[in-house]
Structures are given as C-alpha cells and as structure tokens.
Short mmCIF file of C-alpha atoms in Angstrom, two decimals:
data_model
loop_
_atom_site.label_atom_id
_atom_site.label_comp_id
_atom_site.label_asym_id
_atom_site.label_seq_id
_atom_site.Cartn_x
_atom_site.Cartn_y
_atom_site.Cartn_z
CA UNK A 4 98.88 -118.82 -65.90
CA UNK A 5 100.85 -115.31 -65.79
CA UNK A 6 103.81 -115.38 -64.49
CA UNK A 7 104.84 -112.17 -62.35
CA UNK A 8 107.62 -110.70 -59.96
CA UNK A 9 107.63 -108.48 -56.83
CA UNK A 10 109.33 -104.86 -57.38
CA UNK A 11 109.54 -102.43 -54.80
CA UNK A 12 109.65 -99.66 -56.71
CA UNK A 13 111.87 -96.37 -57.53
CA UNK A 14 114.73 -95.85 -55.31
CA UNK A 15 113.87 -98.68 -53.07
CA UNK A 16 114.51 -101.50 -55.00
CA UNK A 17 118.41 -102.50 -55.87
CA UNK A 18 117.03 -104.92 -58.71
CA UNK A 19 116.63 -102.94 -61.90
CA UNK A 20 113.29 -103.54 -64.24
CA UNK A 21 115.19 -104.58 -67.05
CA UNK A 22 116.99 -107.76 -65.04
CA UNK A 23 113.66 -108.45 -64.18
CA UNK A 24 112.52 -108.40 -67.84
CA UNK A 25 115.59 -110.82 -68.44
CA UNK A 26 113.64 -113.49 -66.53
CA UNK A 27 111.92 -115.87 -69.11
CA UNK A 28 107.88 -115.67 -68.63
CA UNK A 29 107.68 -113.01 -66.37
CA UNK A 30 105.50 -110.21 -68.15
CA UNK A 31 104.26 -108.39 -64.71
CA UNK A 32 105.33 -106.58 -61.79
CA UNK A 33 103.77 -106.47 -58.72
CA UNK A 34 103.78 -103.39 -57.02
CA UNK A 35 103.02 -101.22 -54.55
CA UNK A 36 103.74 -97.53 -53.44
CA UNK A 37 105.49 -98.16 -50.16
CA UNK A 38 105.36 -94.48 -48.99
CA UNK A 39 102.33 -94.47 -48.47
CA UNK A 40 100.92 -95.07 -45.05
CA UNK A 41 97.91 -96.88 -44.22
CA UNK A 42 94.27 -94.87 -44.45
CA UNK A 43 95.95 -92.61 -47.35
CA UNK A 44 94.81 -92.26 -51.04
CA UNK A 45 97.11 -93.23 -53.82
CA UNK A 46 96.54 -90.28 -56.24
CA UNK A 47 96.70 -90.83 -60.05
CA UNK A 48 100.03 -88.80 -60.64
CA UNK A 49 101.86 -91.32 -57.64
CA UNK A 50 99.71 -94.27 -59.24
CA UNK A 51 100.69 -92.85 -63.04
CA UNK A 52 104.36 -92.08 -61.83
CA UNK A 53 104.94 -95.35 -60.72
CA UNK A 54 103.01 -97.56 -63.57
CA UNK A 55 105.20 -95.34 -66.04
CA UNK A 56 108.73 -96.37 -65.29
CA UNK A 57 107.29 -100.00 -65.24
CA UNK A 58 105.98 -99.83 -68.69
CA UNK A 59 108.86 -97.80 -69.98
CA UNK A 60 110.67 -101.34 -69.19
CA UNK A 61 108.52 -103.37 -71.22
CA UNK A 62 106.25 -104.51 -68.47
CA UNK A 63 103.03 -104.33 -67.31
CA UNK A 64 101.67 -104.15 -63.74
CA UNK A 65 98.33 -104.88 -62.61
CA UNK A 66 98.46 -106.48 -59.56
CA UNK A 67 99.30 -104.32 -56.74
CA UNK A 68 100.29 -105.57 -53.39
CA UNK A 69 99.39 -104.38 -50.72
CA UNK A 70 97.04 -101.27 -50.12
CA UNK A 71 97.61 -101.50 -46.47
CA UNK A 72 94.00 -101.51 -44.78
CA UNK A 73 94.33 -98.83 -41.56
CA UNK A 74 93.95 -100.52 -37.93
CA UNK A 75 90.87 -98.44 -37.13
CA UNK A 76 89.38 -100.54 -39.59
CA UNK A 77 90.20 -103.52 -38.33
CA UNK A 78 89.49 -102.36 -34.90
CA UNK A 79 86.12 -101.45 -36.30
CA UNK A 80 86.36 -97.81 -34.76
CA UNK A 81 84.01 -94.92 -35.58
CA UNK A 82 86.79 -93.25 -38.02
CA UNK A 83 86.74 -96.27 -39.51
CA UNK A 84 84.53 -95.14 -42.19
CA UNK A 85 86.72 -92.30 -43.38
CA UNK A 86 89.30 -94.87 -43.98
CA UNK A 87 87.38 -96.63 -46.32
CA UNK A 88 86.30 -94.25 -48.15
CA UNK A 89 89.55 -93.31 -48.72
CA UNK A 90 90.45 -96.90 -49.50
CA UNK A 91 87.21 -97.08 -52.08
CA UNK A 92 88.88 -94.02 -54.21
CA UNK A 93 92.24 -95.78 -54.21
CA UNK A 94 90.87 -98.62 -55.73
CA UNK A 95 89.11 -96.34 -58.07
CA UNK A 96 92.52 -94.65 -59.03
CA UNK A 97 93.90 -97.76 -59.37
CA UNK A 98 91.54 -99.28 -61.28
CA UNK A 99 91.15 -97.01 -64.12
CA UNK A 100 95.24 -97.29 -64.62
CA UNK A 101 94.51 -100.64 -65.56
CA UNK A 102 94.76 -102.53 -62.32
CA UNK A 103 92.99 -105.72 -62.03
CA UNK A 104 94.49 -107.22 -58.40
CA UNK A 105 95.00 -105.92 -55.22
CA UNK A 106 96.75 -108.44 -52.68
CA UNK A 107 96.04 -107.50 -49.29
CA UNK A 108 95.98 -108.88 -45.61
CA UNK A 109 93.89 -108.47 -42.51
CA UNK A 110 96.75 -109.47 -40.30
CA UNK A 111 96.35 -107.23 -36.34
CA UNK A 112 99.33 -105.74 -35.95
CA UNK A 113 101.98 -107.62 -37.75
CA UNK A 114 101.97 -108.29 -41.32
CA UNK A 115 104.63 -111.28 -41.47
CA UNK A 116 107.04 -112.83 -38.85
CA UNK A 117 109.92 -114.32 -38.67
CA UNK A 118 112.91 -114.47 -36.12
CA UNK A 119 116.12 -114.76 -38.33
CA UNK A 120 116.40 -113.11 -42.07
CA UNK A 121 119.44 -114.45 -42.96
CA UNK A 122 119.42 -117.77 -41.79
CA UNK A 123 122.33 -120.29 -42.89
CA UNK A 124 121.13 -123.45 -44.79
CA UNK A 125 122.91 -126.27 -45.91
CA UNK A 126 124.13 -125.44 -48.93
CA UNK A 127 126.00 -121.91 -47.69
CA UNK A 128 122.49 -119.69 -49.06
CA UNK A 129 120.43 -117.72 -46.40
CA UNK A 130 117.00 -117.64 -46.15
CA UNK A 131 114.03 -116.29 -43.86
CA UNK A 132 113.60 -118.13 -40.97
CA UNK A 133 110.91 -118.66 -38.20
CA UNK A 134 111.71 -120.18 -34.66
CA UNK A 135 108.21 -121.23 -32.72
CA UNK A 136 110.23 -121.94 -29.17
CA UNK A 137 111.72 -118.24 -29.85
CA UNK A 138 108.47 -116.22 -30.59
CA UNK A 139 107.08 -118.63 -27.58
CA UNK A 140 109.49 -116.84 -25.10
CA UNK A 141 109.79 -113.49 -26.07
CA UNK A 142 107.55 -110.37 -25.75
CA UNK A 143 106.73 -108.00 -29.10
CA UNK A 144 109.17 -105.28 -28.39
CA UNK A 145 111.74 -108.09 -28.45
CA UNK A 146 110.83 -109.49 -31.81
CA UNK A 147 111.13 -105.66 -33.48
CA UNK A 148 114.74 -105.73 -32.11
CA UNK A 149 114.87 -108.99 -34.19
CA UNK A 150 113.73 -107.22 -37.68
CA UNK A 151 115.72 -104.05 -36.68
CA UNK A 152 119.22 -106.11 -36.68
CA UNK A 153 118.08 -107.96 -40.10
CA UNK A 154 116.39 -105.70 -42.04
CA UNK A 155 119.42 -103.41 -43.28
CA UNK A 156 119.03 -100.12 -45.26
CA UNK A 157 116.25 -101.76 -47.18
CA UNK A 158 112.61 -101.48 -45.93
CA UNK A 159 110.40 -104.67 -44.53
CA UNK A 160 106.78 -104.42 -46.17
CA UNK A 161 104.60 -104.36 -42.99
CA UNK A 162 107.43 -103.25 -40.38
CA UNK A 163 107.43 -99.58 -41.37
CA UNK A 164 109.40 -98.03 -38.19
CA UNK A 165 106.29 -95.50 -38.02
CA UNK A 166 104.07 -98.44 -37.15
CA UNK A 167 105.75 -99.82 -35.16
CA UNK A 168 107.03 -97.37 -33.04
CA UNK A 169 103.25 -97.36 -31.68
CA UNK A 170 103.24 -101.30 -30.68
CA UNK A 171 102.27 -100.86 -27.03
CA UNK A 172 99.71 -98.87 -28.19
CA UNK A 173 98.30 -101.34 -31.07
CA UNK A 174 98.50 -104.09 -28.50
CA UNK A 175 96.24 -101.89 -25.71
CA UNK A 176 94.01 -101.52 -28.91
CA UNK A 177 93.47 -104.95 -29.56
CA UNK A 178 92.76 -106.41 -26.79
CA UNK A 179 89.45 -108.27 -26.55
CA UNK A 180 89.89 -108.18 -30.67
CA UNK A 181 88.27 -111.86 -31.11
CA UNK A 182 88.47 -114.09 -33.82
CA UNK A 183 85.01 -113.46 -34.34
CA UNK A 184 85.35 -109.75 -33.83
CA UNK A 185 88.19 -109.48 -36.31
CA UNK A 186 85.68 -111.08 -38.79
CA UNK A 187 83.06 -109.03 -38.33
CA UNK A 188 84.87 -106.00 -39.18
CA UNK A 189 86.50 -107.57 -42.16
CA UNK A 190 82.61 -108.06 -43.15
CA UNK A 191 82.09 -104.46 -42.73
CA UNK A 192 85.27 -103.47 -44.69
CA UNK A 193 84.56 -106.03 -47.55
CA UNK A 194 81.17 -105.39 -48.23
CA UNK A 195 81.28 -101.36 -48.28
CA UNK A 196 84.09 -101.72 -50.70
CA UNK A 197 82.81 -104.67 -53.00
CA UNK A 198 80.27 -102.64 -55.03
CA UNK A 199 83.18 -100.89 -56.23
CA UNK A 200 85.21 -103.66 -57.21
CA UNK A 201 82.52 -104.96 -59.34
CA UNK A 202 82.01 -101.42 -61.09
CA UNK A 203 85.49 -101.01 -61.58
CA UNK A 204 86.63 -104.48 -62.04
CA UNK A 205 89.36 -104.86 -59.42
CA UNK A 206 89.62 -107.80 -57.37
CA UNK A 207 90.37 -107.91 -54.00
CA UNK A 208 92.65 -111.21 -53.09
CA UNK A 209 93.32 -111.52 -49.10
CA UNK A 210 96.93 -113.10 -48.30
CA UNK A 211 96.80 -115.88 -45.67
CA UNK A 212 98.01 -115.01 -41.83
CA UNK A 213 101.84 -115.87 -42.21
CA UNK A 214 102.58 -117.84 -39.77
CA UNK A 215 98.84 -119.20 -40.05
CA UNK A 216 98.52 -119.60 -36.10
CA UNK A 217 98.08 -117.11 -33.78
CA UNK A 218 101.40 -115.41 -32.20
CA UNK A 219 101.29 -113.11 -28.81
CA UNK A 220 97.53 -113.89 -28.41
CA UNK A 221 96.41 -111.79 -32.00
CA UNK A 222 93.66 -113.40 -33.76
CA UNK A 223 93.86 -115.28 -37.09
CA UNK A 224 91.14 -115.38 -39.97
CA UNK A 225 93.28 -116.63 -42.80
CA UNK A 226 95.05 -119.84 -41.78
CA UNK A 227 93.09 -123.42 -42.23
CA UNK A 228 90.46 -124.43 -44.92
CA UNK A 229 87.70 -123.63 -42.34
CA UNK A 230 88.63 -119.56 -41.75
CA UNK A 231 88.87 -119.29 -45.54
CA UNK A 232 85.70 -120.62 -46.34
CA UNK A 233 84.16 -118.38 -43.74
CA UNK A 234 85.81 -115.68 -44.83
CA UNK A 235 84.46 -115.92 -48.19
CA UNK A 236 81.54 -116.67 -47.59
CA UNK A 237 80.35 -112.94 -45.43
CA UNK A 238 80.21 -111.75 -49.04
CA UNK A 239 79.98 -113.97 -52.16
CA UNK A 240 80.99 -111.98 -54.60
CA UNK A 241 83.94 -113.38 -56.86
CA UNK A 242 85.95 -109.86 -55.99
CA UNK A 243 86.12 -111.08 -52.33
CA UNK A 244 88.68 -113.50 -53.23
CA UNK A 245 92.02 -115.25 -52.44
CA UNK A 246 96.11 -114.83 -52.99
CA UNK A 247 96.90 -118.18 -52.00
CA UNK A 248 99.80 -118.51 -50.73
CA UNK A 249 101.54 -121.89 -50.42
CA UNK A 250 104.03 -121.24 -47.82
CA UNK A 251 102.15 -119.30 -45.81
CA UNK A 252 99.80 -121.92 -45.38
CA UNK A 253 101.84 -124.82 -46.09
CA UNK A 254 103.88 -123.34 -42.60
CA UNK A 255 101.07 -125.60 -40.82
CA UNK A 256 101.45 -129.32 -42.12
CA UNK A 257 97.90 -130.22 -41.52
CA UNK A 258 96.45 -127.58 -44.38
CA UNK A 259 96.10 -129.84 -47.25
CA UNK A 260 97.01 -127.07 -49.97
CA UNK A 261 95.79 -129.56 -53.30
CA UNK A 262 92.39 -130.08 -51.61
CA UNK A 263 92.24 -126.22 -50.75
CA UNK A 264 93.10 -124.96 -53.97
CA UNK A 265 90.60 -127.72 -55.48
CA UNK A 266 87.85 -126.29 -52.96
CA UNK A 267 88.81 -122.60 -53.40
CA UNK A 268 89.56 -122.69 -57.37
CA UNK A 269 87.16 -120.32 -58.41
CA UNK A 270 87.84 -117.54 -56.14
CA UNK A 271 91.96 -117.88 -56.11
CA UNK A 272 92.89 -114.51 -57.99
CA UNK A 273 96.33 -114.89 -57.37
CA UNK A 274 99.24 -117.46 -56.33
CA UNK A 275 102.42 -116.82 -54.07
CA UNK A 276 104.37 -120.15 -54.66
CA UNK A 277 107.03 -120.53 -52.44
CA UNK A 278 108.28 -123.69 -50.31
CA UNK A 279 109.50 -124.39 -46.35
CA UNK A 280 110.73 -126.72 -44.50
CA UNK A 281 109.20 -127.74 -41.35
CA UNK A 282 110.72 -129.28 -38.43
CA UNK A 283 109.04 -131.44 -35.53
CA UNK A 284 108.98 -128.01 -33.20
CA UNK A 285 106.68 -126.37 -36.02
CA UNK A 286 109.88 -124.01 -36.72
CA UNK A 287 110.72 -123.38 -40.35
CA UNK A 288 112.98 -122.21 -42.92
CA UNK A 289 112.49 -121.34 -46.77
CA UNK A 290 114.21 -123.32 -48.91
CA UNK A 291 114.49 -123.20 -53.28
CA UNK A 292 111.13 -123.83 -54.54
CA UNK A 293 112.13 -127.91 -55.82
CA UNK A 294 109.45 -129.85 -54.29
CA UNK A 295 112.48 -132.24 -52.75
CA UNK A 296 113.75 -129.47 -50.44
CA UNK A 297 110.73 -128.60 -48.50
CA UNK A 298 107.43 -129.57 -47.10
CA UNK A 299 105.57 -128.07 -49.69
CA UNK A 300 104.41 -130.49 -52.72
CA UNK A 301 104.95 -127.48 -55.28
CA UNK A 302 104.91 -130.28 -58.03
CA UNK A 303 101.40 -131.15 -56.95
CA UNK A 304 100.54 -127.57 -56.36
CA UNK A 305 101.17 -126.56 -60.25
CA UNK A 306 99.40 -129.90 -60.81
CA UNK A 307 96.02 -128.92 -58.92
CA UNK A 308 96.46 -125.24 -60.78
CA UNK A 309 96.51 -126.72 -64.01
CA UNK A 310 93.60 -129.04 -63.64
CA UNK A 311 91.64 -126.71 -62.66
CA UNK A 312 92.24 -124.40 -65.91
CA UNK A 313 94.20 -121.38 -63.37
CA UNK A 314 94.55 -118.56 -65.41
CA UNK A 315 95.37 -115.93 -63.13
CA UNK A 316 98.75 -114.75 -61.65
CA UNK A 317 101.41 -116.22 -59.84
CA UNK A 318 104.84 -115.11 -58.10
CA UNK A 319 107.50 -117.05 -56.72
CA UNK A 320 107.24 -114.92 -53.54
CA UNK A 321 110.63 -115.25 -51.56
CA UNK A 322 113.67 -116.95 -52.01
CA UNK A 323 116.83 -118.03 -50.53
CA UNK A 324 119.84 -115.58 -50.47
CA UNK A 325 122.34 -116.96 -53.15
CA UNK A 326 125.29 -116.16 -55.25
CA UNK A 327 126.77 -113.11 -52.89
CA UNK A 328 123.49 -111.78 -51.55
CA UNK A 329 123.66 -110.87 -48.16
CA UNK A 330 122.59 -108.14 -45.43
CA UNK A 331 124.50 -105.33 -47.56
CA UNK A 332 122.64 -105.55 -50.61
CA UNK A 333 119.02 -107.43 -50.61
CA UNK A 334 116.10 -107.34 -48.84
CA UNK A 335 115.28 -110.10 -46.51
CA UNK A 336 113.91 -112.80 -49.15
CA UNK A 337 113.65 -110.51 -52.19
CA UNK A 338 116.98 -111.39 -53.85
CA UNK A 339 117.55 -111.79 -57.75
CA UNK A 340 118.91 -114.59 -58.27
CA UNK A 341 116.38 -117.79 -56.05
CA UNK A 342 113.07 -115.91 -57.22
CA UNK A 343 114.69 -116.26 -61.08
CA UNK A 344 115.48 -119.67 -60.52
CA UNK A 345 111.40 -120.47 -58.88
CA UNK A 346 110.09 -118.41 -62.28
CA UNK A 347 112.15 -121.22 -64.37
CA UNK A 348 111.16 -124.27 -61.78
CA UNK A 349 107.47 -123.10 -61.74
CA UNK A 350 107.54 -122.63 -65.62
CA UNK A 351 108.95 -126.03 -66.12
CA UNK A 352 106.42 -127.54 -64.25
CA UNK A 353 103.80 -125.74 -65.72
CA UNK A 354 104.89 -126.44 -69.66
CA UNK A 355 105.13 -130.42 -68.50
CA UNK A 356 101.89 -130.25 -66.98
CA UNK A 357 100.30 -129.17 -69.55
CA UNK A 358 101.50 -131.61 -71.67
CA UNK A 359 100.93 -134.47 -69.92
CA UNK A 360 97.64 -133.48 -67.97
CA UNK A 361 94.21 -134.42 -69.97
#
C-alpha cells in the first residue's frame, strides 16, 4: 500500500508541498493540470513544470487525476476521434515522466454533486453534503447556483465555469444518451487508447459515478457491482481498470464494498477511502474517516485490501472542514487538517492489519 494526497497544483492550491510532506506515510501527490480543458494535450514542459516543483519537495507523483475525457467522446461524435488522439499523446507525455496512474471518470455532464459544501455536523466541522429530496426538486441551472455560492475563490474539479456555462447545451446533447449508449462509446474510447497503455505502461483507473444513481435523467456506468463488471469486461486488459472509491459507492447502502473489492482485486489500481453517512431519505454527509461515524466499514475495507496483498495507491479523498477551515480559505472537502488525520487512521489500520492478518 502507498499512501498518497491530492494537490492542486501551483497557485491553486493554499496547502504548501512541504505540509503535505509533514504527513507521516504519504510519499505521493496526486495531480493534475487543472488549466487544461478537456480534448487538449498536456505538453512535456506543462507536464515537466508541474512534476518539478513536486519533486523539488521531496515527493513523487505518478498518479494523475483526472485527464478530463471531452463530451464528444462520450457523445460518440465524429470529432470524437481527434479527441483521442489527442488524449493517446497525453498519456504518452505523461507516461514517459514517470506516470503510472491516471484516475478518470465517464460521468455525462457532471463530474460530482452535491447540494451543500459546507455543511454543519455535530461536532461544529463542515463537510460536503448531498440532499436527494433537493436534487429531486430542482432543475440543473439551479444546482450550479448551488456550487457557485459554495465554491469560493478556489476552483471545483469538474465545475469549471467554462463548462458549465454550456449546460443547456450538454443537456440537448445528451438526450437519448442510454445507459447502453454511454457504454458503447466508453468501449470505443477504451479500446483505441489501451494499446498505448500497455506500451507505455500507464494504467487507466475509472472513478465510480458519485452519487452512483442517476440524477436529472443522465446515465450511470459506474455505480453497482453489475456496471463495473461490465465495464471491465468490453476490454480485458489489466490497464482498463478501477479507482475504487469507497464513498462514492458506499453513497448507495446496498453495494457491498468488501465483496466488490474481493471480486474486483486484481484490476483496483487505485483507492479513494473516504466515509458518509447515510440517512433513511438516501441523503448524505461526509464524516472523519473512523469506521464509527459513517456508513462505510473502512475497518473492513483496509481489511479486504490487505488480504488480498493491495499494493497500489490510496488517498483519503475528502474530509471534513476542521480547526478554522471555512469558505475563505479551503476548497470544498480538500482541507489540511481531516485528510491528515484519514492518512494516520488509514495507516493505523493498515500497520494492525498486517500484523494480525495471516
């Protein structure tokens, strides 16, 4: 297991590198360049520019997340093709800077949702917060009104205000997008870009929808054991893999996550680790990462992990909004201080676990 931690990168991250490096374990940063749109190419220099100020910092990054995968190809349009060609050299660039992971999603439209960022829990934190009676009675515009009043001088991966200034028009585009449809151009996607994973050894590991159920009619292929399993099975290549992300899926209470990380073990490139708290409606909130304070079994999770030998990555993904953080100075579930404390919780349960598991 290697333990890692998201960055956002120069100038748009108010976390400095070397707090990060502070953080027992934690040897890698995942990262991304967030300029970039969708359908571009990452050239060396950005990609070298970047991978630079992480190593001058004493850390290493090989897992990128995301290279944002244009909507013509998930559209399956004619231009399509340029796209991925474009995509192909990316991961080509990437790949000979050392990159060995690129988390990614297939999500129409939006990339995550929720309806409050700074919600108030018990204990006086904040944390991201999803309300299934709200997203039930409100149209899309409405729910970008909901990001705009949380999201503060800090940018939301997957809300970029160019994007979505052009949501009437992605919704026109997708209708009659079927489940089916969607995975058919995934197929497309995945196996013109696979023979260059192999020969540059760069996995590809798809993020789960988040929430896994389908919001204002958009399709879903990453949500329940079944879509998975189909999804990896158009091409069965271990490069066409998995960043499994526990509360993502663990957002729907009937995913069993031991059994799917069990089933999936082999093709599971990368772990977000994070846990929520579901209520009766299907809302929920993310809580601290102790197993106690959600839905989420993250005890058993690092359990099924270490059984089954995981040595690949792992983040704590988000956490709460503690010790002063607020809308003025962090970015909606990417504080400091909850993520440092899930690195220690995770590591904890890791070093007992593999004491104690034959």
């Amino acid at each position: 297991m290697k333990m890692s931690f998201r960055w956002y990168g120069i100038g748009n991250d108010p976390i400095p590198l070397e707090y990060i490096k502070q953080i027992p374990g934690v040897k890698e940063v995942v990262w991304a360049l967030h300029k970039k749109m969708a359908g571009e190419v990452w050239t060396q220099e950005e990609i070298q520019k970047e991978l630079k100020v992480i190593h001058k910092a004493g850390l290493s990054g090989s897992i990128v997340e995301s290279v944002n995968i244009h909507d013509d190809i998930k559209l399956g349009l004619p231009t399509r093709d340029q796209y991925i060609e474009n995509y192909k050299q990316t991961l080509i660039n990437l790949a000979k800077n050392d990159v060995k992971i690129v988390c990614y999603n297939f999500m129409p439209i939006f990339d995550w949702t929720r309806t409050d960022m700074f919600h108030p829990l018990e204990d006086g934190s904040t944390a991201l917060y999803f309300d299934k009676n709200t997203i039930l009675s409100i149209q899309p515009n409405e729910l970008l009104d909901l990001f705009k009043q949380g999201e503060g001088d800090l940018t939301l991966p997957g809300w970029e205000p160019e994007r979505m200034t052009r949501i009437k028009e992605l919704f026109k585009a997708y209708e009659g997008i079927t489940e089916e449809k969607l995975r058919a151009n995934f197929k497309y996607f995945i196996d013109s870009i696979i023979p260059i994973c192999e020969e540059w050894d760069i996995k590809m590991a798809i993020h789960p929808d988040d929430p896994p159920f389908p919001i204002f009619g958009l399709p879903r292929l990453v949500s329940n054991k079944e879509n998975i399993q189909k999804l990896l099975d158009v091409n069965t290549s271990k490069y066409n893999g998995l960043t499994f992300c526990t509360g993502s899926l663990g957002s729907n209470t009937n995913n069993n996550l031991i059994a799917m990380i069990n089933d999936f073990s082999d093709r599971i490139h990368f772990m977000h680790i994070r846990n929520v708290r579901v209520d009766e409606t299907g809302s929920f909130s993310e809580v601290s990462h102790k197993s106690e304070d959600g839905t989420v079994d993250i005890i058993g999770v690092m359990r099924a992990l270490c059984e089954s030998n995981f040595n690949g990555f792992i983040r704590p993904d988000h956490g709460r909004h503690i010790f002063g953080e607020n809308e003025s100075n962090v970015r909606p579930g990417y504080g400091l201080y909850d993520r440092a404390l899930g690195v220690m919780y995770l590591n904890g349960c890791w070093d007992t676990l593999k004491l104690t598991t034959k």
